[in-house]
Amino acid sequence: MASLNPSGYEKFSGSPPKQRQEAATTGIPLSSSNQYSTESCETNTRLQTKTRVPWSSGLCDCFSDWRNCCITCWCPCVTFGQIAEIVDKGSSSCGVNGALYTLIACVTGCACCYSCFYRSKMRQQYMLKKHPCGDCLVHCCCEYCALCQEYRELKTRGYDLSIGWHGNMEKRSREVAMTPIPPVVEEGMSR
């Protein structure tokens, strides 16, 4: 860029030039006065004020679902894959997540490092309390119990983990399509 100043540097006398103030919703300061958009701050405050809810079942309630307890005990990659597919909202499949879980378990012996990430993600999605302790500690100490608890939580929330995310969405869309819509009655009209 060519400069009119022969030394090549632009010199300012007094204060720097004023920046044009535009309404932004990014929360990035528009000038050196550190003024932020209030819209993103209000949204952030609303999200932080939501109360966290308890898990629908306890960490050690594994035997309340015998079938899942046995599958998780003998092949935790299946349960983990099913949970991960629902938590990822179908962006990754049960098979891929289960295979990755198995690979990490075989190579490092520490698949809990991978599964605790999904517990955290699930807690954020459903605003669940961090109970009885941090997600990684729960998975490191009680991996199978944690997987069973997450499975039961999703089941309680209406998911059929055996059919995956897309199967659940298809099932819900059929249920919505079959729900009768009451006719709209305008004022002065009778049914």
JSON list of C-alpha atoms in Angstrom, two decimals:
[
{"chain": "A", "resi": 1, "resn": "MET", "atom": "CA", "xyz": [0.00, 0.00, 0.00]},
{"chain": "A", "resi": 2, "resn": "ALA", "atom": "CA", "xyz": [1.52, 3.32, -1.03]},
{"chain": "A", "resi": 3, "resn": "SER", "atom": "CA", "xyz": [1.85, 5.96, 1.62]},
{"chain": "A", "resi": 4, "resn": "LEU", "atom": "CA", "xyz": [1.83, 9.70, 1.12]},
{"chain": "A", "resi": 5, "resn": "ASN", "atom": "CA", "xyz": [4.38, 10.06, 3.88]},
{"chain": "A", "resi": 6, "resn": "PRO", "atom": "CA", "xyz": [7.93, 9.74, 2.42]},
{"chain": "A", "resi": 7, "resn": "SER", "atom": "CA", "xyz": [9.23, 7.84, 5.47]},
{"chain": "A", "resi": 8, "resn": "GLY", "atom": "CA", "xyz": [6.62, 5.11, 4.93]},
{"chain": "A", "resi": 9, "resn": "TYR", "atom": "CA", "xyz": [4.99, 5.50, 8.35]},
{"chain": "A", "resi": 10, "resn": "GLU", "atom": "CA", "xyz": [1.63, 7.01, 9.05]},
{"chain": "A", "resi": 11, "resn": "LYS", "atom": "CA", "xyz": [1.77, 9.52, 11.87]},
{"chain": "A", "resi": 12, "resn": "PHE", "atom": "CA", "xyz": [-1.25, 10.55, 13.85]},
{"chain": "A", "resi": 13, "resn": "SER", "atom": "CA", "xyz": [-1.56, 13.79, 15.64]},
{"chain": "A", "resi": 14, "resn": "GLY", "atom": "CA", "xyz": [-3.70, 13.60, 18.74]},
{"chain": "A", "resi": 15, "resn": "SER", "atom": "CA", "xyz": [-6.04, 10.64, 19.24]},
{"chain": "A", "resi": 16, "resn": "PRO", "atom": "CA", "xyz": [-6.34, 7.67, 16.90]},
{"chain": "A", "resi": 17, "resn": "PRO", "atom": "CA", "xyz": [-9.11, 7.80, 14.29]},
{"chain": "A", "resi": 18, "resn": "LYS", "atom": "CA", "xyz": [-12.62, 6.93, 15.52]},
{"chain": "A", "resi": 19, "resn": "GLN", "atom": "CA", "xyz": [-13.89, 3.49, 14.58]},
{"chain": "A", "resi": 20, "resn": "ARG", "atom": "CA", "xyz": [-17.31, 3.22, 13.05]},
{"chain": "A", "resi": 21, "resn": "GLN", "atom": "CA", "xyz": [-19.79, 1.91, 15.62]},
{"chain": "A", "resi": 22, "resn": "GLU", "atom": "CA", "xyz": [-22.12, -0.79, 14.25]},
{"chain": "A", "resi": 23, "resn": "ALA", "atom": "CA", "xyz": [-24.61, -2.96, 16.04]},
{"chain": "A", "resi": 24, "resn": "ALA", "atom": "CA", "xyz": [-22.94, -6.34, 16.46]},
{"chain": "A", "resi": 25, "resn": "THR", "atom": "CA", "xyz": [-24.21, -9.43, 18.16]},
{"chain": "A", "resi": 26, "resn": "THR", "atom": "CA", "xyz": [-20.88, -11.20, 18.48]},
{"chain": "A", "resi": 27, "resn": "GLY", "atom": "CA", "xyz": [-19.84, -9.80, 21.83]},
{"chain": "A", "resi": 28, "resn": "ILE", "atom": "CA", "xyz": [-16.56, -8.58, 20.37]},
{"chain": "A", "resi": 29, "resn": "PRO", "atom": "CA", "xyz": [-15.56, -5.06, 21.45]},
{"chain": "A", "resi": 30, "resn": "LEU", "atom": "CA", "xyz": [-16.23, -2.47, 18.79]},
{"chain": "A", "resi": 31, "resn": "SER", "atom": "CA", "xyz": [-13.82, 0.11, 20.14]},
{"chain": "A", "resi": 32, "resn": "SER", "atom": "CA", "xyz": [-11.21, 0.61, 22.78]},
{"chain": "A", "resi": 33, "resn": "SER", "atom": "CA", "xyz": [-13.95, 1.49, 25.27]},
{"chain": "A", "resi": 34, "resn": "ASN", "atom": "CA", "xyz": [-14.65, -2.28, 25.67]},
{"chain": "A", "resi": 35, "resn": "GLN", "atom": "CA", "xyz": [-18.36, -1.99, 24.96]},
{"chain": "A", "resi": 36, "resn": "TYR", "atom": "CA", "xyz": [-19.89, -5.35, 24.28]},
{"chain": "A", "resi": 37, "resn": "SER", "atom": "CA", "xyz": [-23.16, -6.25, 22.70]},
{"chain": "A", "resi": 38, "resn": "THR", "atom": "CA", "xyz": [-25.69, -6.85, 25.45]},
{"chain": "A", "resi": 39, "resn": "GLU", "atom": "CA", "xyz": [-27.63, -9.46, 23.48]},
{"chain": "A", "resi": 40, "resn": "SER", "atom": "CA", "xyz": [-25.04, -12.22, 23.88]},
{"chain": "A", "resi": 41, "resn": "CYS", "atom": "CA", "xyz": [-24.52, -11.35, 27.56]},
{"chain": "A", "resi": 42, "resn": "GLU", "atom": "CA", "xyz": [-28.23, -11.69, 28.27]},
{"chain": "A", "resi": 43, "resn": "THR", "atom": "CA", "xyz": [-28.34, -15.07, 26.51]},
{"chain": "A", "resi": 44, "resn": "ASN", "atom": "CA", "xyz": [-25.30, -16.24, 28.47]},
{"chain": "A", "resi": 45, "resn": "THR", "atom": "CA", "xyz": [-26.91, -15.19, 31.75]},
{"chain": "A", "resi": 46, "resn": "ARG", "atom": "CA", "xyz": [-30.11, -17.05, 30.89]},
{"chain": "A", "resi": 47, "resn": "LEU", "atom": "CA", "xyz": [-28.19, -20.25, 30.15]},
{"chain": "A", "resi": 48, "resn": "GLN", "atom": "CA", "xyz": [-26.27, -20.04, 33.41]},
{"chain": "A", "resi": 49, "resn": "THR", "atom": "CA", "xyz": [-29.40, -19.56, 35.50]},
{"chain": "A", "resi": 50, "resn": "LYS", "atom": "CA", "xyz": [-30.99, -22.84, 34.36]},
{"chain": "A", "resi": 51, "resn": "THR", "atom": "CA", "xyz": [-31.07, -25.27, 37.23]},
{"chain": "A", "resi": 52, "resn": "ARG", "atom": "CA", "xyz": [-29.46, -28.66, 36.86]},
{"chain": "A", "resi": 53, "resn": "VAL", "atom": "CA", "xyz": [-31.67, -31.69, 37.37]},
{"chain": "A", "resi": 54, "resn": "PRO", "atom": "CA", "xyz": [-30.72, -34.94, 39.09]},
{"chain": "A", "resi": 55, "resn": "TRP", "atom": "CA", "xyz": [-30.13, -38.16, 37.16]},
{"chain": "A", "resi": 56, "resn": "SER", "atom": "CA", "xyz": [-33.25, -40.31, 36.81]},
{"chain": "A", "resi": 57, "resn": "SER", "atom": "CA", "xyz": [-31.46, -43.24, 38.47]},
{"chain": "A", "resi": 58, "resn": "GLY", "atom": "CA", "xyz": [-28.48, -43.70, 40.74]},
{"chain": "A", "resi": 59, "resn": "LEU", "atom": "CA", "xyz": [-24.99, -44.68, 39.65]},
{"chain": "A", "resi": 60, "resn": "CYS", "atom": "CA", "xyz": [-25.27, -48.09, 41.33]},
{"chain": "A", "resi": 61, "resn": "ASP", "atom": "CA", "xyz": [-28.77, -48.95, 40.06]},
{"chain": "A", "resi": 62, "resn": "CYS", "atom": "CA", "xyz": [-27.27, -51.17, 37.35]},
{"chain": "A", "resi": 63, "resn": "PHE", "atom": "CA", "xyz": [-29.48, -54.15, 38.15]},
{"chain": "A", "resi": 64, "resn": "SER", "atom": "CA", "xyz": [-32.69, -52.23, 37.51]},
{"chain": "A", "resi": 65, "resn": "ASP", "atom": "CA", "xyz": [-32.10, -53.08, 33.83]},
{"chain": "A", "resi": 66, "resn": "TRP", "atom": "CA", "xyz": [-30.63, -56.61, 33.83]},
{"chain": "A", "resi": 67, "resn": "ARG", "atom": "CA", "xyz": [-30.32, -56.85, 30.06]},
{"chain": "A", "resi": 68, "resn": "ASN", "atom": "CA", "xyz": [-28.27, -53.68, 29.75]},
{"chain": "A", "resi": 69, "resn": "CYS", "atom": "CA", "xyz": [-26.23, -54.57, 32.82]},
{"chain": "A", "resi": 70, "resn": "CYS", "atom": "CA", "xyz": [-25.16, -57.89, 31.28]},
{"chain": "A", "resi": 71, "resn": "ILE", "atom": "CA", "xyz": [-24.37, -56.39, 27.87]},
{"chain": "A", "resi": 72, "resn": "THR", "atom": "CA", "xyz": [-22.34, -53.60, 29.49]},
{"chain": "A", "resi": 73, "resn": "CYS", "atom": "CA", "xyz": [-20.47, -56.05, 31.71]},
{"chain": "A", "resi": 74, "resn": "TRP", "atom": "CA", "xyz": [-19.46, -58.38, 28.87]},
{"chain": "A", "resi": 75, "resn": "CYS", "atom": "CA", "xyz": [-19.24, -55.93, 25.98]},
{"chain": "A", "resi": 76, "resn": "PRO", "atom": "CA", "xyz": [-19.19, -52.27, 27.11]},
{"chain": "A", "resi": 77, "resn": "CYS", "atom": "CA", "xyz": [-18.36, -51.10, 23.58]},
{"chain": "A", "resi": 78, "resn": "VAL", "atom": "CA", "xyz": [-21.96, -51.88, 22.52]},
{"chain": "A", "resi": 79, "resn": "THR", "atom": "CA", "xyz": [-23.52, -49.79, 25.29]},
{"chain": "A", "resi": 80, "resn": "PHE", "atom": "CA", "xyz": [-21.02, -47.00, 24.75]},
{"chain": "A", "resi": 81, "resn": "GLY", "atom": "CA", "xyz": [-21.67, -46.97, 20.99]},
{"chain": "A", "resi": 82, "resn": "GLN", "atom": "CA", "xyz": [-25.43, -46.72, 21.54]},
{"chain": "A", "resi": 83, "resn": "ILE", "atom": "CA", "xyz": [-25.03, -43.86, 24.04]},
{"chain": "A", "resi": 84, "resn": "ALA", "atom": "CA", "xyz": [-22.57, -41.98, 21.84]},
{"chain": "A", "resi": 85, "resn": "GLU", "atom": "CA", "xyz": [-24.82, -42.17, 18.77]},
{"chain": "A", "resi": 86, "resn": "ILE", "atom": "CA", "xyz": [-27.73, -40.61, 20.68]},
{"chain": "A", "resi": 87, "resn": "VAL", "atom": "CA", "xyz": [-25.56, -37.98, 22.39]},
{"chain": "A", "resi": 88, "resn": "ASP", "atom": "CA", "xyz": [-23.99, -37.06, 19.02]},
{"chain": "A", "resi": 89, "resn": "LYS", "atom": "CA", "xyz": [-27.50, -36.83, 17.54]},
{"chain": "A", "resi": 90, "resn": "GLY", "atom": "CA", "xyz": [-26.68, -39.29, 14.79]},
{"chain": "A", "resi": 91, "resn": "SER", "atom": "CA", "xyz": [-23.55, -37.54, 13.50]},
{"chain": "A", "resi": 92, "resn": "SER", "atom": "CA", "xyz": [-21.54, -40.67, 14.36]},
{"chain": "A", "resi": 93, "resn": "SER", "atom": "CA", "xyz": [-22.74, -44.25, 14.32]},
{"chain": "A", "resi": 94, "resn": "CYS", "atom": "CA", "xyz": [-22.94, -46.78, 17.09]},
{"chain": "A", "resi": 95, "resn": "GLY", "atom": "CA", "xyz": [-20.50, -49.08, 15.27]},
{"chain": "A", "resi": 96, "resn": "VAL", "atom": "CA", "xyz": [-17.84, -46.43, 14.76]},
{"chain": "A", "resi": 97, "resn": "ASN", "atom": "CA", "xyz": [-18.02, -45.23, 18.37]},
{"chain": "A", "resi": 98, "resn": "GLY", "atom": "CA", "xyz": [-18.03, -48.78, 19.72]},
{"chain": "A", "resi": 99, "resn": "ALA", "atom": "CA", "xyz": [-15.05, -49.75, 17.55]},
{"chain": "A", "resi": 100, "resn": "LEU", "atom": "CA", "xyz": [-13.11, -46.66, 18.64]},
{"chain": "A", "resi": 101, "resn": "TYR", "atom": "CA", "xyz": [-13.93, -47.42, 22.28]},
{"chain": "A", "resi": 102, "resn": "THR", "atom": "CA", "xyz": [-12.63, -50.99, 21.82]},
{"chain": "A", "resi": 103, "resn": "LEU", "atom": "CA", "xyz": [-9.47, -49.80, 20.06]},
{"chain": "A", "resi": 104, "resn": "ILE", "atom": "CA", "xyz": [-8.70, -47.30, 22.82]},
{"chain": "A", "resi": 105, "resn": "ALA", "atom": "CA", "xyz": [-9.39, -49.97, 25.46]},
{"chain": "A", "resi": 106, "resn": "CYS", "atom": "CA", "xyz": [-7.09, -52.49, 23.75]},
{"chain": "A", "resi": 107, "resn": "VAL", "atom": "CA", "xyz": [-4.24, -50.07, 23.03]},
{"chain": "A", "resi": 108, "resn": "THR", "atom": "CA", "xyz": [-4.24, -47.99, 26.21]},
{"chain": "A", "resi": 109, "resn": "GLY", "atom": "CA", "xyz": [-6.45, -49.94, 28.60]},
{"chain": "A", "resi": 110, "resn": "CYS", "atom": "CA", "xyz": [-8.09, -46.62, 29.41]},
{"chain": "A", "resi": 111, "resn": "ALA", "atom": "CA", "xyz": [-11.31, -46.32, 27.42]},
{"chain": "A", "resi": 112, "resn": "CYS", "atom": "CA", "xyz": [-12.75, -44.35, 30.33]},
{"chain": "A", "resi": 113, "resn": "CYS", "atom": "CA", "xyz": [-10.84, -41.31, 29.03]},
{"chain": "A", "resi": 114, "resn": "TYR", "atom": "CA", "xyz": [-12.98, -41.43, 25.88]},
{"chain": "A", "resi": 115, "resn": "SER", "atom": "CA", "xyz": [-16.29, -42.31, 27.53]},
{"chain": "A", "resi": 116, "resn": "CYS", "atom": "CA", "xyz": [-16.07, -39.58, 30.19]},
{"chain": "A", "resi": 117, "resn": "PHE", "atom": "CA", "xyz": [-16.14, -37.01, 27.38]},
{"chain": "A", "resi": 118, "resn": "TYR", "atom": "CA", "xyz": [-19.57, -38.29, 26.33]},
{"chain": "A", "resi": 119, "resn": "ARG", "atom": "CA", "xyz": [-20.84, -38.21, 29.91]},
{"chain": "A", "resi": 120, "resn": "SER", "atom": "CA", "xyz": [-19.88, -34.53, 30.07]},
{"chain": "A", "resi": 121, "resn": "LYS", "atom": "CA", "xyz": [-21.54, -33.86, 26.73]},
{"chain": "A", "resi": 122, "resn": "MET", "atom": "CA", "xyz": [-24.70, -35.65, 27.85]},
{"chain": "A", "resi": 123, "resn": "ARG", "atom": "CA", "xyz": [-24.82, -33.75, 31.13]},
{"chain": "A", "resi": 124, "resn": "GLN", "atom": "CA", "xyz": [-24.59, -30.46, 29.22]},
{"chain": "A", "resi": 125, "resn": "GLN", "atom": "CA", "xyz": [-27.36, -31.44, 26.78]},
{"chain": "A", "resi": 126, "resn": "TYR", "atom": "CA", "xyz": [-29.80, -32.50, 29.50]},
{"chain": "A", "resi": 127, "resn": "MET", "atom": "CA", "xyz": [-28.65, -30.11, 32.26]},
{"chain": "A", "resi": 128, "resn": "LEU", "atom": "CA", "xyz": [-27.84, -32.99, 34.61]},
{"chain": "A", "resi": 129, "resn": "LYS", "atom": "CA", "xyz": [-26.07, -32.53, 37.93]},
{"chain": "A", "resi": 130, "resn": "LYS", "atom": "CA", "xyz": [-22.44, -33.57, 38.28]},
{"chain": "A", "resi": 131, "resn": "HIS", "atom": "CA", "xyz": [-23.14, -36.43, 40.69]},
{"chain": "A", "resi": 132, "resn": "PRO", "atom": "CA", "xyz": [-21.61, -38.13, 42.67]},
{"chain": "A", "resi": 133, "resn": "CYS", "atom": "CA", "xyz": [-18.37, -36.50, 41.47]},
{"chain": "A", "resi": 134, "resn": "GLY", "atom": "CA", "xyz": [-16.65, -35.33, 38.28]},
{"chain": "A", "resi": 135, "resn": "ASP", "atom": "CA", "xyz": [-17.33, -37.15, 35.01]},
{"chain": "A", "resi": 136, "resn": "CYS", "atom": "CA", "xyz": [-13.81, -38.47, 34.50]},
{"chain": "A", "resi": 137, "resn": "LEU", "atom": "CA", "xyz": [-13.58, -39.73, 38.07]},
{"chain": "A", "resi": 138, "resn": "VAL", "atom": "CA", "xyz": [-16.94, -41.52, 37.73]},
{"chain": "A", "resi": 139, "resn": "HIS", "atom": "CA", "xyz": [-15.79, -43.22, 34.53]},
{"chain": "A", "resi": 140, "resn": "CYS", "atom": "CA", "xyz": [-12.32, -44.09, 35.86]},
{"chain": "A", "resi": 141, "resn": "CYS", "atom": "CA", "xyz": [-13.66, -45.67, 39.06]},
{"chain": "A", "resi": 142, "resn": "CYS", "atom": "CA", "xyz": [-17.03, -47.06, 37.92]},
{"chain": "A", "resi": 143, "resn": "GLU", "atom": "CA", "xyz": [-16.90, -47.34, 34.11]},
{"chain": "A", "resi": 144, "resn": "TYR", "atom": "CA", "xyz": [-19.60, -49.98, 33.74]},
{"chain": "A", "resi": 145, "resn": "CYS", "atom": "CA", "xyz": [-21.92, -48.38, 36.30]},
{"chain": "A", "resi": 146, "resn": "ALA", "atom": "CA", "xyz": [-21.53, -45.00, 34.56]},
{"chain": "A", "resi": 147, "resn": "LEU", "atom": "CA", "xyz": [-22.36, -46.49, 31.15]},
{"chain": "A", "resi": 148, "resn": "CYS", "atom": "CA", "xyz": [-25.43, -48.25, 32.60]},
{"chain": "A", "resi": 149, "resn": "GLN", "atom": "CA", "xyz": [-26.59, -45.02, 34.25]},
{"chain": "A", "resi": 150, "resn": "GLU", "atom": "CA", "xyz": [-26.22, -43.05, 31.01]},
{"chain": "A", "resi": 151, "resn": "TYR", "atom": "CA", "xyz": [-28.09, -45.76, 29.10]},
{"chain": "A", "resi": 152, "resn": "ARG", "atom": "CA", "xyz": [-30.96, -45.70, 31.64]},
{"chain": "A", "resi": 153, "resn": "GLU", "atom": "CA", "xyz": [-31.08, -41.89, 31.53]},
{"chain": "A", "resi": 154, "resn": "LEU", "atom": "CA", "xyz": [-31.52, -41.84, 27.76]},
{"chain": "A", "resi": 155, "resn": "LYS", "atom": "CA", "xyz": [-34.07, -44.66, 27.97]},
{"chain": "A", "resi": 156, "resn": "THR", "atom": "CA", "xyz": [-36.03, -42.69, 30.62]},
{"chain": "A", "resi": 157, "resn": "ARG", "atom": "CA", "xyz": [-35.99, -39.69, 28.27]},
{"chain": "A", "resi": 158, "resn": "GLY", "atom": "CA", "xyz": [-37.84, -41.74, 25.66]},
{"chain": "A", "resi": 159, "resn": "TYR", "atom": "CA", "xyz": [-35.01, -43.05, 23.47]},
{"chain": "A", "resi": 160, "resn": "ASP", "atom": "CA", "xyz": [-34.89, -46.63, 22.26]},
{"chain": "A", "resi": 161, "resn": "LEU", "atom": "CA", "xyz": [-31.12, -47.05, 22.06]},
{"chain": "A", "resi": 162, "resn": "SER", "atom": "CA", "xyz": [-31.39, -50.27, 20.05]},
{"chain": "A", "resi": 163, "resn": "ILE", "atom": "CA", "xyz": [-32.67, -48.39, 16.97]},
{"chain": "A", "resi": 164, "resn": "GLY", "atom": "CA", "xyz": [-30.19, -45.51, 17.09]},
{"chain": "A", "resi": 165, "resn": "TRP", "atom": "CA", "xyz": [-30.68, -41.77, 16.58]},
{"chain": "A", "resi": 166, "resn": "HIS", "atom": "CA", "xyz": [-32.22, -41.90, 13.11]},
{"chain": "A", "resi": 167, "resn": "GLY", "atom": "CA", "xyz": [-34.62, -44.67, 14.11]},
{"chain": "A", "resi": 168, "resn": "ASN", "atom": "CA", "xyz": [-35.75, -42.62, 17.11]},
{"chain": "A", "resi": 169, "resn": "MET", "atom": "CA", "xyz": [-36.29, -39.51, 14.98]},
{"chain": "A", "resi": 170, "resn": "GLU", "atom": "CA", "xyz": [-38.28, -41.51, 12.43]},
{"chain": "A", "resi": 171, "resn": "LYS", "atom": "CA", "xyz": [-40.36, -43.04, 15.22]},
{"chain": "A", "resi": 172, "resn": "ARG", "atom": "CA", "xyz": [-41.06, -39.60, 16.72]},
{"chain": "A", "resi": 173, "resn": "SER", "atom": "CA", "xyz": [-42.02, -38.10, 13.35]},
{"chain": "A", "resi": 174, "resn": "ARG", "atom": "CA", "xyz": [-44.50, -40.96, 12.79]},
{"chain": "A", "resi": 175, "resn": "GLU", "atom": "CA", "xyz": [-45.98, -40.37, 16.25]},
{"chain": "A", "resi": 176, "resn": "VAL", "atom": "CA", "xyz": [-46.34, -36.65, 15.53]},
{"chain": "A", "resi": 177, "resn": "ALA", "atom": "CA", "xyz": [-47.90, -37.36, 12.12]},
{"chain": "A", "resi": 178, "resn": "MET", "atom": "CA", "xyz": [-50.45, -39.69, 13.71]},
{"chain": "A", "resi": 179, "resn": "THR", "atom": "CA", "xyz": [-51.45, -37.19, 16.41]},
{"chain": "A", "resi": 180, "resn": "PRO", "atom": "CA", "xyz": [-54.81, -35.72, 15.41]},
{"chain": "A", "resi": 181, "resn": "ILE", "atom": "CA", "xyz": [-54.89, -31.96, 15.05]},
{"chain": "A", "resi": 182, "resn": "PRO", "atom": "CA", "xyz": [-58.06, -30.41, 16.51]},
{"chain": "A", "resi": 183, "resn": "PRO", "atom": "CA", "xyz": [-60.01, -28.27, 14.05]},
{"chain": "A", "resi": 184, "resn": "VAL", "atom": "CA", "xyz": [-59.73, -24.52, 14.37]},
{"chain": "A", "resi": 185, "resn": "VAL", "atom": "CA", "xyz": [-63.06, -23.02, 15.37]},
{"chain": "A", "resi": 186, "resn": "GLU", "atom": "CA", "xyz": [-63.48, -19.36, 14.64]},
{"chain": "A", "resi": 187, "resn": "GLU", "atom": "CA", "xyz": [-65.51, -17.09, 16.89]},
{"chain": "A", "resi": 188, "resn": "GLY", "atom": "CA", "xyz": [-69.21, -17.33, 16.28]},
{"chain": "A", "resi": 189, "resn": "MET", "atom": "CA", "xyz": [-68.97, -20.76, 14.65]},
{"chain": "A", "resi": 190, "resn": "SER", "atom": "CA", "xyz": [-70.08, -23.96, 16.29]},
{"chain": "A", "resi": 191, "resn": "ARG", "atom": "CA", "xyz": [-68.66, -27.43, 15.82]}
]
